[in-house]
Coordinates of C-alpha atoms in Angstrom, one line a residue:
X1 CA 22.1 31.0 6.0
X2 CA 18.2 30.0 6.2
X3 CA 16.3 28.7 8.7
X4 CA 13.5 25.7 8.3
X5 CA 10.8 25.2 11.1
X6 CA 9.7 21.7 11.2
X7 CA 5.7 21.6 13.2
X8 CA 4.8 18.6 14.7
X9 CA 1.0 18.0 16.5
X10 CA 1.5 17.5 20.0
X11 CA 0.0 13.7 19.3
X12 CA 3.0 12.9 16.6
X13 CA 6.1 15.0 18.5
X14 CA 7.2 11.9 21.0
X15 CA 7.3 9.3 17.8
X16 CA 8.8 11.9 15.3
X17 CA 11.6 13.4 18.6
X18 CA 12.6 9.4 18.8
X19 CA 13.2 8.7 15.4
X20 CA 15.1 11.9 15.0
X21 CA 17.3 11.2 17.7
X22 CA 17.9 7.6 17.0
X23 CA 18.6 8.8 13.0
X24 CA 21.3 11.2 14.2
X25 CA 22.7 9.6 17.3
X26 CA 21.3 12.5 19.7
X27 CA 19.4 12.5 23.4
X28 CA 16.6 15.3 23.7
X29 CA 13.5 15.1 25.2
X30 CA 12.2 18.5 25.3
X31 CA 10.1 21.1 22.6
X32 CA 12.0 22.9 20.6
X33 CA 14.6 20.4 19.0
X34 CA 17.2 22.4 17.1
X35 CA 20.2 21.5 14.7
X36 CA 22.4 23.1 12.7
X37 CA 23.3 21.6 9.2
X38 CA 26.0 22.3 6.5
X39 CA 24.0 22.1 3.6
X40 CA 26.2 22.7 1.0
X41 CA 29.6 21.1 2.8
X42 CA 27.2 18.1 3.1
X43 CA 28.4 17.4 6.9
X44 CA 26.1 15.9 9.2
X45 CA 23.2 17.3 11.2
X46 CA 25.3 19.6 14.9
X47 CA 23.1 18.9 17.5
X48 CA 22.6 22.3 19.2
X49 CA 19.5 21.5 22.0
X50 CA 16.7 23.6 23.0
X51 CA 16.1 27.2 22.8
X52 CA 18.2 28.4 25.6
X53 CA 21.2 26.6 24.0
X54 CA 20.3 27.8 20.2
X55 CA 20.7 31.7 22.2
X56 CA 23.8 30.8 23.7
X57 CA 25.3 29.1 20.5
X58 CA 24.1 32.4 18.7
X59 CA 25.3 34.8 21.1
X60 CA 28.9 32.8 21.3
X61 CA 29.6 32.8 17.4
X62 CA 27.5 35.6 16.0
X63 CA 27.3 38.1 18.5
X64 CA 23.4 38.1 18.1
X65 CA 21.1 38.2 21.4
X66 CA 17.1 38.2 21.5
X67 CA 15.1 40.6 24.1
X68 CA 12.2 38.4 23.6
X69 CA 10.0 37.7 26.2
X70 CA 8.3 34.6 27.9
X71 CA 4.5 35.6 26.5
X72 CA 5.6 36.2 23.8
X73 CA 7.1 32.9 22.8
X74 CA 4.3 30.9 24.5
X75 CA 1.9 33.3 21.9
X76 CA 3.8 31.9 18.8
X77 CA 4.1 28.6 20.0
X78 CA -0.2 28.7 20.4
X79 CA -0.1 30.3 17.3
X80 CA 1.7 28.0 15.7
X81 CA -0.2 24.9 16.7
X82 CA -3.0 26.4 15.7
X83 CA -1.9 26.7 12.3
X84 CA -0.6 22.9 12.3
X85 CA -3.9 22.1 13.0
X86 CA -5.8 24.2 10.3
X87 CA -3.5 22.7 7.6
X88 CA -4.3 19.2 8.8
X89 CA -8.0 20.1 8.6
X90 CA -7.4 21.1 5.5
X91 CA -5.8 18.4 4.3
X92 CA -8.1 16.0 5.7
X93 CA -11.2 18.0 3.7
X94 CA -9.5 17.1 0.4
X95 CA -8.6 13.7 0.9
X96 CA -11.8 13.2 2.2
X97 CA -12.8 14.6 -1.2
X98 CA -11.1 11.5 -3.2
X99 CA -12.9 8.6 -3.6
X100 CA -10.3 5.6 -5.3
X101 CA -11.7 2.5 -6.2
X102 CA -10.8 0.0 -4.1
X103 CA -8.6 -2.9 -6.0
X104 CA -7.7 -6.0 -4.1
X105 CA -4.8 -8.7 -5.0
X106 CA -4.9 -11.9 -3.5
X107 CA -1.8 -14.3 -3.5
X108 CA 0.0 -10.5 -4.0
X109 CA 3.4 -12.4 -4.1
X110 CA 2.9 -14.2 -7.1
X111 CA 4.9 -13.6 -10.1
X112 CA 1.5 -12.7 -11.6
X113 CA 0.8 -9.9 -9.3
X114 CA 4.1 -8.5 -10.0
X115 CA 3.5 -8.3 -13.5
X116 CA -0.1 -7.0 -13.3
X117 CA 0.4 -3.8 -10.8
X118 CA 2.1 -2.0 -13.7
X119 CA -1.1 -2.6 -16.0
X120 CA -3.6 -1.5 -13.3
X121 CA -2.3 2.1 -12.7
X122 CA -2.4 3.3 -15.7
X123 CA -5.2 5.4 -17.7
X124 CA -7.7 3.1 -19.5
X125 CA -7.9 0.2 -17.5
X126 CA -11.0 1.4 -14.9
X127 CA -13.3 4.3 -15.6
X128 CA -13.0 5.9 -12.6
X129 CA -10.6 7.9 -11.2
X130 CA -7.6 7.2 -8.7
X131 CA -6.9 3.6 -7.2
X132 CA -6.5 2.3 -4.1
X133 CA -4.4 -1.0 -4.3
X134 CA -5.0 -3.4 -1.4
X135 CA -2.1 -6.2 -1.3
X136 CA -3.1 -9.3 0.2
X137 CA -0.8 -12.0 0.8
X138 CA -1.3 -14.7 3.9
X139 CA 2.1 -16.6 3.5
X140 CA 3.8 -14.8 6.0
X141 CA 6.2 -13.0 4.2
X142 CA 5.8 -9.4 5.3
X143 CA 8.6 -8.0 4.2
X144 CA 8.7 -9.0 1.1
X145 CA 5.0 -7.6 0.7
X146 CA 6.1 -4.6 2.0
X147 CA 9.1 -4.5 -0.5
X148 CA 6.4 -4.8 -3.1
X149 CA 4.2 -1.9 -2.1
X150 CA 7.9 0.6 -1.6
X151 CA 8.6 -0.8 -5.7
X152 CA 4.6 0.2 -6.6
X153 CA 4.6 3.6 -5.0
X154 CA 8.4 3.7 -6.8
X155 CA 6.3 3.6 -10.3
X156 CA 4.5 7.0 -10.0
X157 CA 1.5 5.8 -11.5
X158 CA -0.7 7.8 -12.7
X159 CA -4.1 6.5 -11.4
X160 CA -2.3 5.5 -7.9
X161 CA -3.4 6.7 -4.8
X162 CA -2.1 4.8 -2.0
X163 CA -0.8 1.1 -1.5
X164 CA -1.9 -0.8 1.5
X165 CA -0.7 -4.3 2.6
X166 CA -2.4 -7.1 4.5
X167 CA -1.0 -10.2 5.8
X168 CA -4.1 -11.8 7.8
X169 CA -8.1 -11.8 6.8
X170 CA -9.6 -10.0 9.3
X171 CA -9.9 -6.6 7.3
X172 CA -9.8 -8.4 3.5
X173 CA -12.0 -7.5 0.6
X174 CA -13.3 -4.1 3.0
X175 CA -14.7 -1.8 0.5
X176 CA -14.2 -3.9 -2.2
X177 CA -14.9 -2.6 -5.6
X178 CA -12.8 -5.3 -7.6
X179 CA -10.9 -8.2 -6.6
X180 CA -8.9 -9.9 -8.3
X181 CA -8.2 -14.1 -7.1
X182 CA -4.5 -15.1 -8.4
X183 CA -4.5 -18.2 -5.7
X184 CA -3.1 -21.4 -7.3
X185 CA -1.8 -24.7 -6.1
X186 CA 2.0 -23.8 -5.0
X187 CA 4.1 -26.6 -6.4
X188 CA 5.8 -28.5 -3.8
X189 CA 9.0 -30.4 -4.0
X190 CA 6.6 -33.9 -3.8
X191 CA 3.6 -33.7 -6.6
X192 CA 0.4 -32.8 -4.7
X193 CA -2.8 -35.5 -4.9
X194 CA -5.4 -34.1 -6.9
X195 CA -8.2 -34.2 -4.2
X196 CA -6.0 -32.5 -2.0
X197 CA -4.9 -29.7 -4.2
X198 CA -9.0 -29.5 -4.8
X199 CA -9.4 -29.5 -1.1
X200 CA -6.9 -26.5 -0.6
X201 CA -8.0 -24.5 -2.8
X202 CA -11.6 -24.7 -2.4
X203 CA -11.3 -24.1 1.5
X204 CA -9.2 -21.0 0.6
X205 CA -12.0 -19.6 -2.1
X206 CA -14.3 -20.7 0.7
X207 CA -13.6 -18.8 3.2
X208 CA -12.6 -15.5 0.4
X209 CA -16.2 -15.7 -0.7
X210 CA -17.7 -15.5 2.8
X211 CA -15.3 -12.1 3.5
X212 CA -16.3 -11.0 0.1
X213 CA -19.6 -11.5 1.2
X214 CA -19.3 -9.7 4.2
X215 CA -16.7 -7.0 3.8
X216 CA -17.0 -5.6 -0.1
X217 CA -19.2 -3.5 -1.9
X218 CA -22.1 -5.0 -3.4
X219 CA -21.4 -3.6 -7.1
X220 CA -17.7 -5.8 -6.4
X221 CA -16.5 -7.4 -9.5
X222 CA -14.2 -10.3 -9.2
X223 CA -11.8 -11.9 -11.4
X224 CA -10.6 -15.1 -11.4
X225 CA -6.9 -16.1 -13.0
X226 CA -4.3 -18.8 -12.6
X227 CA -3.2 -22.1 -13.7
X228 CA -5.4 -24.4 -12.4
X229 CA -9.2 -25.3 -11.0
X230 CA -10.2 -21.5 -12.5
X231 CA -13.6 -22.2 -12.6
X232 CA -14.1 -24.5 -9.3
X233 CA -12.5 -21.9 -7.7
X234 CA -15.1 -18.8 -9.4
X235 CA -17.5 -21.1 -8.4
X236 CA -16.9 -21.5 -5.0
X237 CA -16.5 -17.6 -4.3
X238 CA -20.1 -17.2 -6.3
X239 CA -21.7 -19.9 -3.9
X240 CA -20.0 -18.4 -0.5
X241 CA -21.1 -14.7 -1.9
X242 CA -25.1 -15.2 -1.9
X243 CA -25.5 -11.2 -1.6
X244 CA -23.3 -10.9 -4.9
X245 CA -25.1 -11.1 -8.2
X246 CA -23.0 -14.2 -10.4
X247 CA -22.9 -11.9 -13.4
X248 CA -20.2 -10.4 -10.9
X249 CA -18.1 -13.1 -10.9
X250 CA -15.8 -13.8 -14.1
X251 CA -12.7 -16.6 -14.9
X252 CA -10.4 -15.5 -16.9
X253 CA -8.8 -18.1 -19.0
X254 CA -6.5 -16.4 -21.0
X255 CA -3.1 -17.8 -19.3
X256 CA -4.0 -21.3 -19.9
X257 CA -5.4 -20.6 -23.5
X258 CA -1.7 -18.6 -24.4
X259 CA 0.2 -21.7 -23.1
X260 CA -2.4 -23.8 -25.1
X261 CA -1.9 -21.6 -28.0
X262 CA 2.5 -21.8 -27.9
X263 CA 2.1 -25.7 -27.6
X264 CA 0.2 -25.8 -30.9
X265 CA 2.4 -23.3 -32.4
X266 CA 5.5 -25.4 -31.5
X267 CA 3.6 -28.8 -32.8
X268 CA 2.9 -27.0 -35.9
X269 CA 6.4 -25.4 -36.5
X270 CA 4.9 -21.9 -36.9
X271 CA 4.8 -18.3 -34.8
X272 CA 2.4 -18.4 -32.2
X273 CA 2.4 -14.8 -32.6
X274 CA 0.7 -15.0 -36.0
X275 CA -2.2 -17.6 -34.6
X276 CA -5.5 -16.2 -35.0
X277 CA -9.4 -17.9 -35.0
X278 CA -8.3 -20.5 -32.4
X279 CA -11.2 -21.7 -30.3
X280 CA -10.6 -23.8 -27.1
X281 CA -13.0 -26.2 -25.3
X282 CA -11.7 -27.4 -22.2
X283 CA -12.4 -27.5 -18.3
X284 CA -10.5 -25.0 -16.2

């Protein structure tokens, strides 16, 4: 038999007592909370009560009593918090010691995104130390963003040190020190005009370049990727982002010149794997 003493601040106990009870089906609304469980039988958390019940329980099935005092117990409860709250101090002194770069994903849902997380964690990728991966998606879809961020924390990467998620603009790009754009033109059941795809996406890396402006680091780096309008839309973040040196701002092509490359490999009849000194010229 062991005993495990769970401390709560004062400020979490309400929250962490509610979720407790609604987890295990119990009504308690009173400091202590204690519970007996079968650990190695594997049955479910016995509700026992407060203090005066875990005596009784004791007394009635183990014979045991306690000539403890009042004082006493108010000393170690004291004691106690006190100790809760040097260990929270502490904690707070080395995380304030960590300073992550600050990575944000726009359009997070993607297929893209999904792809790229795995890549971003790891050693090689950014100079500095840990990361901190802000997910920014505006569609809506929170759950599914938060699904993303519980499958991200799943990969134990090493270079990861927290995943946050963001569904509106009001916080985006804050302490920016890279973003990267993955916005595209989502294809529609009905083909989208052209001007009005331009329109879309322009107002979107509009309004970006202005937060950017505003909310990020002014050593940010941003990356633009995607399928379509790559360089109107890095150009419309660099002209809404006046305090951002351009040299910042860089398109990445790549996507577009890889489908490029696997259409000439397939009018050619060869491996597109085994193409090299192929030079492209096009607007993006």
């Amino acid at each position: 038999c062991s005993i495990h003493k769970i401390c709560k601040h004062p400020e979490d106990w309400e929250q962490w007592l509610q979720d407790t009870c609604e987890k295990n089906g119990w009504k308690h609304k009173r400091s202590p909370i204690i519970w007996r469980e079968l650990v190695d039988r594997g049955g479910k958390g016995l509700f026992l009560g407060s203090f005066s019940d875990f005596m009784e329980h004791a007394q009635g099935y183990y014979g045991i009593s306690s000539d403890m005092m009042t004082d006493l117990m108010m000393k170690i409860a004291t004691e106690n918090l006190q100790t809760k709250k040097d260990i929270m101090e502490e904690e707070a002194y080395y995380k304030s010691l960590i300073q992550p770069l600050h990575v944000w994903i726009t359009s997070a849902l993607s297929p893209a995104c999904y792809h790229l997380i795995p890549l971003l964690g790891h050693r090689g990728v950014f100079m500095e130390g840990s990361i901190s991966l802000h997910l920014l998606d505006t569609s809506g879809r929170e759950e599914e963003l938060c699904s993303l961020k519980m499958e991200t924390v799943d990969l134990a990467l090493p270079l990861l040190h927290e995943v946050n998620v963001h569904t509106d603009l009001t916080q985006a790009f804050l302490h920016a020190d890279v973003v990267i754009v993955l916005d595209d033109v989502q294809p529609e059941e009905e083909p989208v005009p052209r001007e009005s795809a331009i329109k879309e996406i322009s107002e979107r890396c509009r309004c970006y370049g202005q937060l950017i402006d505003a909310h990020s680091r002014k050593g940010v780096r941003v990356i633009v990727a995607g399928d379509s309008f790559v360089n109107l839309k890095c150009y419309t973040l660099q002209q809404n982002s006046p305090s951002v040196s351009k040299h910042q701002f860089v398109a990445v092509a790549a996507q577009l010149e890889n489908e490029a490359r696997s259409e000439l490999a397939k009018k050619l009849n060869v491996n597109s794997a085994g193409g090299a000194d192929v030079e492209f010229l096009c607007y993006i």
